[in-house]
Amino acid sequence: MGKYFHNILIVCGSGRKVGKTTLICSIINNISKKHSIVAIKISPHFHQRSPLMQLMQPVEKEEGYNIYMENNIHSKDSSLFLQAGANPVYYIEALDQNLERAFYSVLKKTGTDKLIVIESGYLGKIIKPAILVYLKKDESITLSPKKYSIEDKADMVLHIKDKLSAGDLKSVTNNIVCKNNNWYLQK
């Protein structure tokens, strides 16, 4: 495991549609009332420049990764983070082998003195965040060899039946606090 970051919270999960974005928006909404928060959405896929992607401001394009800044209201996850109260919001497209470079590039722009919340399935294998939340949907899911699980590194694992419940959201947001730009998990 890589460097420890006291100001970073990562949310990841066992797949798509487990509630990662919903949970991050709830955390941002709760914490941003008293603290400024930077949000980062990381995708291992490179997407076509759709009309919604065209709304994002390109920040950096390198071999193996692209970084965008979200400044607009629409339906993409990065915009939902912005609407929840995070600012700035970055969207990174990066191959796993280039994610570390892309992450540190954004970190140079944000600094390490701000609270950062990140949606990423792989970054928790590269760095050690203050809190790593893992959303696991359905016990029977077996990840293929190409997929990876960092459930064993998680500080909090939420078992999701159909979708993230209001009780799950409340349990997480009530147990995640920050002080002096450090994330803490109350137990």
mmCIF file with all atom_site columns, C-alpha atoms in Angstrom:
data_model
loop_
_atom_site.group_PDB
_atom_site.id
_atom_site.type_symbol
_atom_site.label_atom_id
_atom_site.label_alt_id
_atom_site.label_comp_id
_atom_site.label_asym_id
_atom_site.label_entity_id
_atom_site.label_seq_id
_atom_site.pdbx_PDB_ins_code
_atom_site.Cartn_x
_atom_site.Cartn_y
_atom_site.Cartn_z
_atom_site.occupancy
_atom_site.B_iso_or_equiv
_atom_site.pdbx_formal_charge
_atom_site.auth_seq_id
_atom_site.auth_comp_id
_atom_site.auth_asym_id
_atom_site.auth_atom_id
_atom_site.pdbx_PDB_model_num
ATOM 1   C CA . MET A 1 1   ? 0.000   0.000   0.000   1.00 0.00 ? 1   MET A CA 1
ATOM 2   C CA . GLY A 1 2   ? 1.203   3.458   -0.850  1.00 0.00 ? 2   GLY A CA 1
ATOM 3   C CA . LYS A 1 3   ? 1.290   6.765   0.936   1.00 0.00 ? 3   LYS A CA 1
ATOM 4   C CA . TYR A 1 4   ? -1.274  7.587   3.635   1.00 0.00 ? 4   TYR A CA 1
ATOM 5   C CA . PHE A 1 5   ? -3.567  10.598  3.058   1.00 0.00 ? 5   PHE A CA 1
ATOM 6   C CA . HIS A 1 6   ? -5.418  11.949  6.131   1.00 0.00 ? 6   HIS A CA 1
ATOM 7   C CA . ASN A 1 7   ? -7.615  14.161  3.927   1.00 0.00 ? 7   ASN A CA 1
ATOM 8   C CA . ILE A 1 8   ? -8.867  11.533  1.451   1.00 0.00 ? 8   ILE A CA 1
ATOM 9   C CA . LEU A 1 9   ? -11.988 9.389   1.626   1.00 0.00 ? 9   LEU A CA 1
ATOM 10  C CA . ILE A 1 10  ? -12.527 6.774   -1.103  1.00 0.00 ? 10  ILE A CA 1
ATOM 11  C CA . VAL A 1 11  ? -15.819 5.092   -1.961  1.00 0.00 ? 11  VAL A CA 1
ATOM 12  C CA . CYS A 1 12  ? -15.674 1.976   -4.134  1.00 0.00 ? 12  CYS A CA 1
ATOM 13  C CA . GLY A 1 13  ? -17.858 -1.053  -4.698  1.00 0.00 ? 13  GLY A CA 1
ATOM 14  C CA . SER A 1 14  ? -18.410 -4.500  -6.106  1.00 0.00 ? 14  SER A CA 1
ATOM 15  C CA . GLY A 1 15  ? -19.769 -3.172  -9.377  1.00 0.00 ? 15  GLY A CA 1
ATOM 16  C CA . ARG A 1 16  ? -22.060 -0.705  -11.055 1.00 0.00 ? 16  ARG A CA 1
ATOM 17  C CA . LYS A 1 17  ? -25.319 0.540   -9.570  1.00 0.00 ? 17  LYS A CA 1
ATOM 18  C CA . VAL A 1 18  ? -24.427 -0.220  -5.937  1.00 0.00 ? 18  VAL A CA 1
ATOM 19  C CA . GLY A 1 19  ? -24.906 3.377   -4.757  1.00 0.00 ? 19  GLY A CA 1
ATOM 20  C CA . LYS A 1 20  ? -21.372 4.815   -4.802  1.00 0.00 ? 20  LYS A CA 1
ATOM 21  C CA . THR A 1 21  ? -22.410 8.144   -6.310  1.00 0.00 ? 21  THR A CA 1
ATOM 22  C CA . THR A 1 22  ? -25.479 8.404   -4.071  1.00 0.00 ? 22  THR A CA 1
ATOM 23  C CA . LEU A 1 23  ? -23.329 7.802   -0.996  1.00 0.00 ? 23  LEU A CA 1
ATOM 24  C CA . ILE A 1 24  ? -20.680 10.318  -2.065  1.00 0.00 ? 24  ILE A CA 1
ATOM 25  C CA . CYS A 1 25  ? -23.336 12.956  -2.735  1.00 0.00 ? 25  CYS A CA 1
ATOM 26  C CA . SER A 1 26  ? -24.788 12.342  0.727   1.00 0.00 ? 26  SER A CA 1
ATOM 27  C CA . ILE A 1 27  ? -21.353 12.710  2.344   1.00 0.00 ? 27  ILE A CA 1
ATOM 28  C CA . ILE A 1 28  ? -20.603 15.872  0.357   1.00 0.00 ? 28  ILE A CA 1
ATOM 29  C CA . ASN A 1 29  ? -24.009 17.348  1.178   1.00 0.00 ? 29  ASN A CA 1
ATOM 30  C CA . ASN A 1 30  ? -23.504 16.663  4.871   1.00 0.00 ? 30  ASN A CA 1
ATOM 31  C CA . ILE A 1 31  ? -19.881 17.811  5.205   1.00 0.00 ? 31  ILE A CA 1
ATOM 32  C CA . SER A 1 32  ? -19.844 20.719  2.736   1.00 0.00 ? 32  SER A CA 1
ATOM 33  C CA . LYS A 1 33  ? -22.110 22.740  5.017   1.00 0.00 ? 33  LYS A CA 1
ATOM 34  C CA . LYS A 1 34  ? -19.076 23.365  7.250   1.00 0.00 ? 34  LYS A CA 1
ATOM 35  C CA . HIS A 1 35  ? -16.049 22.376  5.141   1.00 0.00 ? 35  HIS A CA 1
ATOM 36  C CA . SER A 1 36  ? -14.988 22.783  1.541   1.00 0.00 ? 36  SER A CA 1
ATOM 37  C CA . ILE A 1 37  ? -14.614 19.492  -0.311  1.00 0.00 ? 37  ILE A CA 1
ATOM 38  C CA . VAL A 1 38  ? -12.866 18.512  -3.520  1.00 0.00 ? 38  VAL A CA 1
ATOM 39  C CA . ALA A 1 39  ? -14.461 15.575  -5.358  1.00 0.00 ? 39  ALA A CA 1
ATOM 40  C CA . ILE A 1 40  ? -12.869 13.287  -7.918  1.00 0.00 ? 40  ILE A CA 1
ATOM 41  C CA . LYS A 1 41  ? -14.590 10.686  -10.095 1.00 0.00 ? 41  LYS A CA 1
ATOM 42  C CA . ILE A 1 42  ? -12.210 8.135   -11.605 1.00 0.00 ? 42  ILE A CA 1
ATOM 43  C CA . SER A 1 43  ? -13.079 5.899   -14.535 1.00 0.00 ? 43  SER A CA 1
ATOM 44  C CA . PRO A 1 44  ? -10.851 3.172   -16.001 1.00 0.00 ? 44  PRO A CA 1
ATOM 45  C CA . HIS A 1 45  ? -12.662 3.679   -19.323 1.00 0.00 ? 45  HIS A CA 1
ATOM 46  C CA . PHE A 1 46  ? -12.140 6.330   -21.960 1.00 0.00 ? 46  PHE A CA 1
ATOM 47  C CA . HIS A 1 47  ? -15.486 7.652   -23.121 1.00 0.00 ? 47  HIS A CA 1
ATOM 48  C CA . GLN A 1 48  ? -16.474 9.215   -26.413 1.00 0.00 ? 48  GLN A CA 1
ATOM 49  C CA . ARG A 1 49  ? -16.757 12.976  -26.197 1.00 0.00 ? 49  ARG A CA 1
ATOM 50  C CA . SER A 1 50  ? -20.542 12.987  -25.820 1.00 0.00 ? 50  SER A CA 1
ATOM 51  C CA . PRO A 1 51  ? -22.480 16.254  -25.471 1.00 0.00 ? 51  PRO A CA 1
ATOM 52  C CA . LEU A 1 52  ? -22.228 15.933  -21.671 1.00 0.00 ? 52  LEU A CA 1
ATOM 53  C CA . MET A 1 53  ? -18.482 15.270  -21.872 1.00 0.00 ? 53  MET A CA 1
ATOM 54  C CA . GLN A 1 54  ? -18.180 18.371  -24.062 1.00 0.00 ? 54  GLN A CA 1
ATOM 55  C CA . LEU A 1 55  ? -19.447 20.417  -21.120 1.00 0.00 ? 55  LEU A CA 1
ATOM 56  C CA . MET A 1 56  ? -16.424 19.451  -19.009 1.00 0.00 ? 56  MET A CA 1
ATOM 57  C CA . GLN A 1 57  ? -13.302 21.580  -19.179 1.00 0.00 ? 57  GLN A CA 1
ATOM 58  C CA . PRO A 1 58  ? -10.210 19.608  -20.286 1.00 0.00 ? 58  PRO A CA 1
ATOM 59  C CA . VAL A 1 59  ? -7.409  20.137  -17.776 1.00 0.00 ? 59  VAL A CA 1
ATOM 60  C CA . GLU A 1 60  ? -4.739  17.692  -18.877 1.00 0.00 ? 60  GLU A CA 1
ATOM 61  C CA . LYS A 1 61  ? -4.371  15.003  -21.533 1.00 0.00 ? 61  LYS A CA 1
ATOM 62  C CA . GLU A 1 62  ? -1.414  12.643  -21.317 1.00 0.00 ? 62  GLU A CA 1
ATOM 63  C CA . GLU A 1 63  ? -0.595  9.201   -22.620 1.00 0.00 ? 63  GLU A CA 1
ATOM 64  C CA . GLY A 1 64  ? -2.900  6.869   -20.693 1.00 0.00 ? 64  GLY A CA 1
ATOM 65  C CA . TYR A 1 65  ? -5.070  9.451   -18.916 1.00 0.00 ? 65  TYR A CA 1
ATOM 66  C CA . ASN A 1 66  ? -7.318  12.489  -19.308 1.00 0.00 ? 66  ASN A CA 1
ATOM 67  C CA . ILE A 1 67  ? -8.319  14.956  -16.590 1.00 0.00 ? 67  ILE A CA 1
ATOM 68  C CA . TYR A 1 68  ? -11.376 17.203  -16.795 1.00 0.00 ? 68  TYR A CA 1
ATOM 69  C CA . MET A 1 69  ? -12.918 19.766  -14.465 1.00 0.00 ? 69  MET A CA 1
ATOM 70  C CA . GLU A 1 70  ? -16.667 19.753  -13.974 1.00 0.00 ? 70  GLU A CA 1
ATOM 71  C CA . ASN A 1 71  ? -18.345 23.166  -14.046 1.00 0.00 ? 71  ASN A CA 1
ATOM 72  C CA . ASN A 1 72  ? -21.836 22.398  -15.335 1.00 0.00 ? 72  ASN A CA 1
ATOM 73  C CA . ILE A 1 73  ? -25.158 21.015  -14.181 1.00 0.00 ? 73  ILE A CA 1
ATOM 74  C CA . HIS A 1 74  ? -26.203 17.786  -15.910 1.00 0.00 ? 74  HIS A CA 1
ATOM 75  C CA . SER A 1 75  ? -26.708 14.112  -15.077 1.00 0.00 ? 75  SER A CA 1
ATOM 76  C CA . LYS A 1 76  ? -23.128 12.776  -14.976 1.00 0.00 ? 76  LYS A CA 1
ATOM 77  C CA . ASP A 1 77  ? -21.751 11.683  -11.601 1.00 0.00 ? 77  ASP A CA 1
ATOM 78  C CA . SER A 1 78  ? -19.166 14.470  -11.578 1.00 0.00 ? 78  SER A CA 1
ATOM 79  C CA . SER A 1 79  ? -21.930 17.051  -11.967 1.00 0.00 ? 79  SER A CA 1
ATOM 80  C CA . LEU A 1 80  ? -23.920 15.408  -9.173  1.00 0.00 ? 80  LEU A CA 1
ATOM 81  C CA . PHE A 1 81  ? -20.869 15.888  -6.908  1.00 0.00 ? 81  PHE A CA 1
ATOM 82  C CA . LEU A 1 82  ? -20.806 19.562  -7.883  1.00 0.00 ? 82  LEU A CA 1
ATOM 83  C CA . GLN A 1 83  ? -24.538 19.898  -7.218  1.00 0.00 ? 83  GLN A CA 1
ATOM 84  C CA . ALA A 1 84  ? -24.089 18.266  -3.791  1.00 0.00 ? 84  ALA A CA 1
ATOM 85  C CA . GLY A 1 85  ? -21.603 20.969  -2.770  1.00 0.00 ? 85  GLY A CA 1
ATOM 86  C CA . ALA A 1 86  ? -18.106 19.865  -3.821  1.00 0.00 ? 86  ALA A CA 1
ATOM 87  C CA . ASN A 1 87  ? -15.914 22.400  -5.581  1.00 0.00 ? 87  ASN A CA 1
ATOM 88  C CA . PRO A 1 88  ? -13.780 21.849  -7.526  1.00 0.00 ? 88  PRO A CA 1
ATOM 89  C CA . VAL A 1 89  ? -14.786 18.530  -9.072  1.00 0.00 ? 89  VAL A CA 1
ATOM 90  C CA . TYR A 1 90  ? -12.433 16.550  -11.297 1.00 0.00 ? 90  TYR A CA 1
ATOM 91  C CA . TYR A 1 91  ? -13.149 13.658  -13.624 1.00 0.00 ? 91  TYR A CA 1
ATOM 92  C CA . ILE A 1 92  ? -10.231 11.364  -14.464 1.00 0.00 ? 92  ILE A CA 1
ATOM 93  C CA . GLU A 1 93  ? -10.162 8.746   -17.205 1.00 0.00 ? 93  GLU A CA 1
ATOM 94  C CA . ALA A 1 94  ? -7.094  6.595   -16.632 1.00 0.00 ? 94  ALA A CA 1
ATOM 95  C CA . LEU A 1 95  ? -5.798  3.143   -17.346 1.00 0.00 ? 95  LEU A CA 1
ATOM 96  C CA . ASP A 1 96  ? -4.871  1.422   -14.068 1.00 0.00 ? 96  ASP A CA 1
ATOM 97  C CA . GLN A 1 97  ? -1.147  1.659   -14.807 1.00 0.00 ? 97  GLN A CA 1
ATOM 98  C CA . ASN A 1 98  ? -1.472  5.444   -15.312 1.00 0.00 ? 98  ASN A CA 1
ATOM 99  C CA . LEU A 1 99  ? -3.858  6.224   -12.469 1.00 0.00 ? 99  LEU A CA 1
ATOM 100 C CA . GLU A 1 100 ? -1.145  7.119   -9.970  1.00 0.00 ? 100 GLU A CA 1
ATOM 101 C CA . ARG A 1 101 ? 0.329   9.760   -12.301 1.00 0.00 ? 101 ARG A CA 1
ATOM 102 C CA . ALA A 1 102 ? -3.134  11.197  -13.015 1.00 0.00 ? 102 ALA A CA 1
ATOM 103 C CA . PHE A 1 103 ? -4.034  11.243  -9.307  1.00 0.00 ? 103 PHE A CA 1
ATOM 104 C CA . TYR A 1 104 ? -0.841  13.083  -8.312  1.00 0.00 ? 104 TYR A CA 1
ATOM 105 C CA . SER A 1 105 ? -1.382  15.551  -11.131 1.00 0.00 ? 105 SER A CA 1
ATOM 106 C CA . VAL A 1 106 ? -4.802  16.464  -9.696  1.00 0.00 ? 106 VAL A CA 1
ATOM 107 C CA . LEU A 1 107 ? -3.346  16.522  -6.198  1.00 0.00 ? 107 LEU A CA 1
ATOM 108 C CA . LYS A 1 108 ? -0.838  19.165  -7.332  1.00 0.00 ? 108 LYS A CA 1
ATOM 109 C CA . LYS A 1 109 ? -3.790  21.296  -8.414  1.00 0.00 ? 109 LYS A CA 1
ATOM 110 C CA . THR A 1 110 ? -5.860  20.787  -5.249  1.00 0.00 ? 110 THR A CA 1
ATOM 111 C CA . GLY A 1 111 ? -3.128  20.552  -2.621  1.00 0.00 ? 111 GLY A CA 1
ATOM 112 C CA . THR A 1 112 ? -3.180  18.254  0.372   1.00 0.00 ? 112 THR A CA 1
ATOM 113 C CA . ASP A 1 113 ? -4.758  20.738  2.759   1.00 0.00 ? 113 ASP A CA 1
ATOM 114 C CA . LYS A 1 114 ? -8.355  20.164  1.596   1.00 0.00 ? 114 LYS A CA 1
ATOM 115 C CA . LEU A 1 115 ? -10.846 17.390  2.204   1.00 0.00 ? 115 LEU A CA 1
ATOM 116 C CA . ILE A 1 116 ? -11.075 15.144  -0.837  1.00 0.00 ? 116 ILE A CA 1
ATOM 117 C CA . VAL A 1 117 ? -13.681 12.485  -1.599  1.00 0.00 ? 117 VAL A CA 1
ATOM 118 C CA . ILE A 1 118 ? -13.019 10.092  -4.469  1.00 0.00 ? 118 ILE A CA 1
ATOM 119 C CA . GLU A 1 119 ? -15.056 7.496   -6.331  1.00 0.00 ? 119 GLU A CA 1
ATOM 120 C CA . SER A 1 120 ? -12.618 4.897   -7.590  1.00 0.00 ? 120 SER A CA 1
ATOM 121 C CA . GLY A 1 121 ? -12.408 1.138   -7.756  1.00 0.00 ? 121 GLY A CA 1
ATOM 122 C CA . TYR A 1 122 ? -8.621  1.032   -8.012  1.00 0.00 ? 122 TYR A CA 1
ATOM 123 C CA . LEU A 1 123 ? -7.034  4.032   -6.258  1.00 0.00 ? 123 LEU A CA 1
ATOM 124 C CA . GLY A 1 124 ? -7.296  2.278   -2.870  1.00 0.00 ? 124 GLY A CA 1
ATOM 125 C CA . LYS A 1 125 ? -4.703  -0.195  -4.140  1.00 0.00 ? 125 LYS A CA 1
ATOM 126 C CA . ILE A 1 126 ? -2.269  2.664   -4.783  1.00 0.00 ? 126 ILE A CA 1
ATOM 127 C CA . ILE A 1 127 ? -2.744  4.939   -1.754  1.00 0.00 ? 127 ILE A CA 1
ATOM 128 C CA . LYS A 1 128 ? -4.030  4.543   1.803   1.00 0.00 ? 128 LYS A CA 1
ATOM 129 C CA . PRO A 1 129 ? -6.945  6.929   2.396   1.00 0.00 ? 129 PRO A CA 1
ATOM 130 C CA . ALA A 1 130 ? -8.088  8.000   5.850   1.00 0.00 ? 130 ALA A CA 1
ATOM 131 C CA . ILE A 1 131 ? -11.341 6.121   5.150   1.00 0.00 ? 131 ILE A CA 1
ATOM 132 C CA . LEU A 1 132 ? -12.172 3.525   2.504   1.00 0.00 ? 132 LEU A CA 1
ATOM 133 C CA . VAL A 1 133 ? -15.863 2.621   2.162   1.00 0.00 ? 133 VAL A CA 1
ATOM 134 C CA . TYR A 1 134 ? -16.762 -0.477  0.126   1.00 0.00 ? 134 TYR A CA 1
ATOM 135 C CA . LEU A 1 135 ? -20.312 -1.089  -1.114  1.00 0.00 ? 135 LEU A CA 1
ATOM 136 C CA . LYS A 1 136 ? -21.004 -4.757  -1.749  1.00 0.00 ? 136 LYS A CA 1
ATOM 137 C CA . LYS A 1 137 ? -24.126 -5.770  -3.607  1.00 0.00 ? 137 LYS A CA 1
ATOM 138 C CA . ASP A 1 138 ? -25.249 -9.382  -3.473  1.00 0.00 ? 138 ASP A CA 1
ATOM 139 C CA . GLU A 1 139 ? -23.073 -11.926 -1.705  1.00 0.00 ? 139 GLU A CA 1
ATOM 140 C CA . SER A 1 140 ? -23.014 -14.204 -4.748  1.00 0.00 ? 140 SER A CA 1
ATOM 141 C CA . ILE A 1 141 ? -21.064 -11.840 -7.016  1.00 0.00 ? 141 ILE A CA 1
ATOM 142 C CA . THR A 1 142 ? -17.709 -13.275 -7.995  1.00 0.00 ? 142 THR A CA 1
ATOM 143 C CA . LEU A 1 143 ? -15.366 -10.759 -9.517  1.00 0.00 ? 143 LEU A CA 1
ATOM 144 C CA . SER A 1 144 ? -13.632 -11.891 -12.692 1.00 0.00 ? 144 SER A CA 1
ATOM 145 C CA . PRO A 1 145 ? -9.808  -12.025 -12.751 1.00 0.00 ? 145 PRO A CA 1
ATOM 146 C CA . LYS A 1 146 ? -9.813  -8.722  -14.696 1.00 0.00 ? 146 LYS A CA 1
ATOM 147 C CA . LYS A 1 147 ? -11.768 -7.039  -11.900 1.00 0.00 ? 147 LYS A CA 1
ATOM 148 C CA . TYR A 1 148 ? -10.302 -6.326  -8.501  1.00 0.00 ? 148 TYR A CA 1
ATOM 149 C CA . SER A 1 149 ? -11.670 -6.035  -5.021  1.00 0.00 ? 149 SER A CA 1
ATOM 150 C CA . ILE A 1 150 ? -10.262 -3.907  -2.262  1.00 0.00 ? 150 ILE A CA 1
ATOM 151 C CA . GLU A 1 151 ? -12.947 -4.997  0.158   1.00 0.00 ? 151 GLU A CA 1
ATOM 152 C CA . ASP A 1 152 ? -10.258 -6.420  2.452   1.00 0.00 ? 152 ASP A CA 1
ATOM 153 C CA . LYS A 1 153 ? -8.725  -2.926  2.787   1.00 0.00 ? 153 LYS A CA 1
ATOM 154 C CA . ALA A 1 154 ? -12.051 -1.227  3.596   1.00 0.00 ? 154 ALA A CA 1
ATOM 155 C CA . ASP A 1 155 ? -12.667 0.553   6.883   1.00 0.00 ? 155 ASP A CA 1
ATOM 156 C CA . MET A 1 156 ? -16.412 0.174   6.345   1.00 0.00 ? 156 MET A CA 1
ATOM 157 C CA . VAL A 1 157 ? -18.268 -2.412  4.246   1.00 0.00 ? 157 VAL A CA 1
ATOM 158 C CA . LEU A 1 158 ? -21.946 -1.884  3.459   1.00 0.00 ? 158 LEU A CA 1
ATOM 159 C CA . HIS A 1 159 ? -23.903 -4.900  2.207   1.00 0.00 ? 159 HIS A CA 1
ATOM 160 C CA . ILE A 1 160 ? -26.458 -3.688  -0.311  1.00 0.00 ? 160 ILE A CA 1
ATOM 161 C CA . LYS A 1 161 ? -29.513 -5.798  -1.122  1.00 0.00 ? 161 LYS A CA 1
ATOM 162 C CA . ASP A 1 162 ? -31.319 -4.008  -3.977  1.00 0.00 ? 162 ASP A CA 1
ATOM 163 C CA . LYS A 1 163 ? -30.200 -0.428  -3.569  1.00 0.00 ? 163 LYS A CA 1
ATOM 164 C CA . LEU A 1 164 ? -28.603 1.802   -0.975  1.00 0.00 ? 164 LEU A CA 1
ATOM 165 C CA . SER A 1 165 ? -31.215 2.523   1.690   1.00 0.00 ? 165 SER A CA 1
ATOM 166 C CA . ALA A 1 166 ? -31.857 5.730   3.588   1.00 0.00 ? 166 ALA A CA 1
ATOM 167 C CA . GLY A 1 167 ? -30.704 3.865   6.713   1.00 0.00 ? 167 GLY A CA 1
ATOM 168 C CA . ASP A 1 168 ? -27.391 2.980   5.036   1.00 0.00 ? 168 ASP A CA 1
ATOM 169 C CA . LEU A 1 169 ? -26.869 6.599   4.012   1.00 0.00 ? 169 LEU A CA 1
ATOM 170 C CA . LYS A 1 170 ? -27.633 7.837   7.508   1.00 0.00 ? 170 LYS A CA 1
ATOM 171 C CA . SER A 1 171 ? -25.378 5.237   9.134   1.00 0.00 ? 171 SER A CA 1
ATOM 172 C CA . VAL A 1 172 ? -22.421 6.274   6.979   1.00 0.00 ? 172 VAL A CA 1
ATOM 173 C CA . THR A 1 173 ? -22.941 10.038  7.076   1.00 0.00 ? 173 THR A CA 1
ATOM 174 C CA . ASN A 1 174 ? -23.425 9.953   10.858  1.00 0.00 ? 174 ASN A CA 1
ATOM 175 C CA . ASN A 1 175 ? -20.184 8.001   11.316  1.00 0.00 ? 175 ASN A CA 1
ATOM 176 C CA . ILE A 1 176 ? -17.945 10.002  8.990   1.00 0.00 ? 176 ILE A CA 1
ATOM 177 C CA . VAL A 1 177 ? -16.698 13.268  10.414  1.00 0.00 ? 177 VAL A CA 1
ATOM 178 C CA . CYS A 1 178 ? -13.898 15.684  9.696   1.00 0.00 ? 178 CYS A CA 1
ATOM 179 C CA . LYS A 1 179 ? -11.777 17.979  11.769  1.00 0.00 ? 179 LYS A CA 1
ATOM 180 C CA . ASN A 1 180 ? -8.815  20.093  10.669  1.00 0.00 ? 180 ASN A CA 1
ATOM 181 C CA . ASN A 1 181 ? -9.124  18.675  7.132   1.00 0.00 ? 181 ASN A CA 1
ATOM 182 C CA . ASN A 1 182 ? -8.818  15.099  8.365   1.00 0.00 ? 182 ASN A CA 1
ATOM 183 C CA . TRP A 1 183 ? -11.457 12.423  7.788   1.00 0.00 ? 183 TRP A CA 1
ATOM 184 C CA . TYR A 1 184 ? -12.403 10.267  10.781  1.00 0.00 ? 184 TYR A CA 1
ATOM 185 C CA . LEU A 1 185 ? -14.626 7.253   11.187  1.00 0.00 ? 185 LEU A CA 1
ATOM 186 C CA . GLN A 1 186 ? -16.551 7.288   14.457  1.00 0.00 ? 186 GLN A CA 1
ATOM 187 C CA . LYS A 1 187 ? -17.101 3.827   15.830  1.00 0.00 ? 187 LYS A CA 1
#
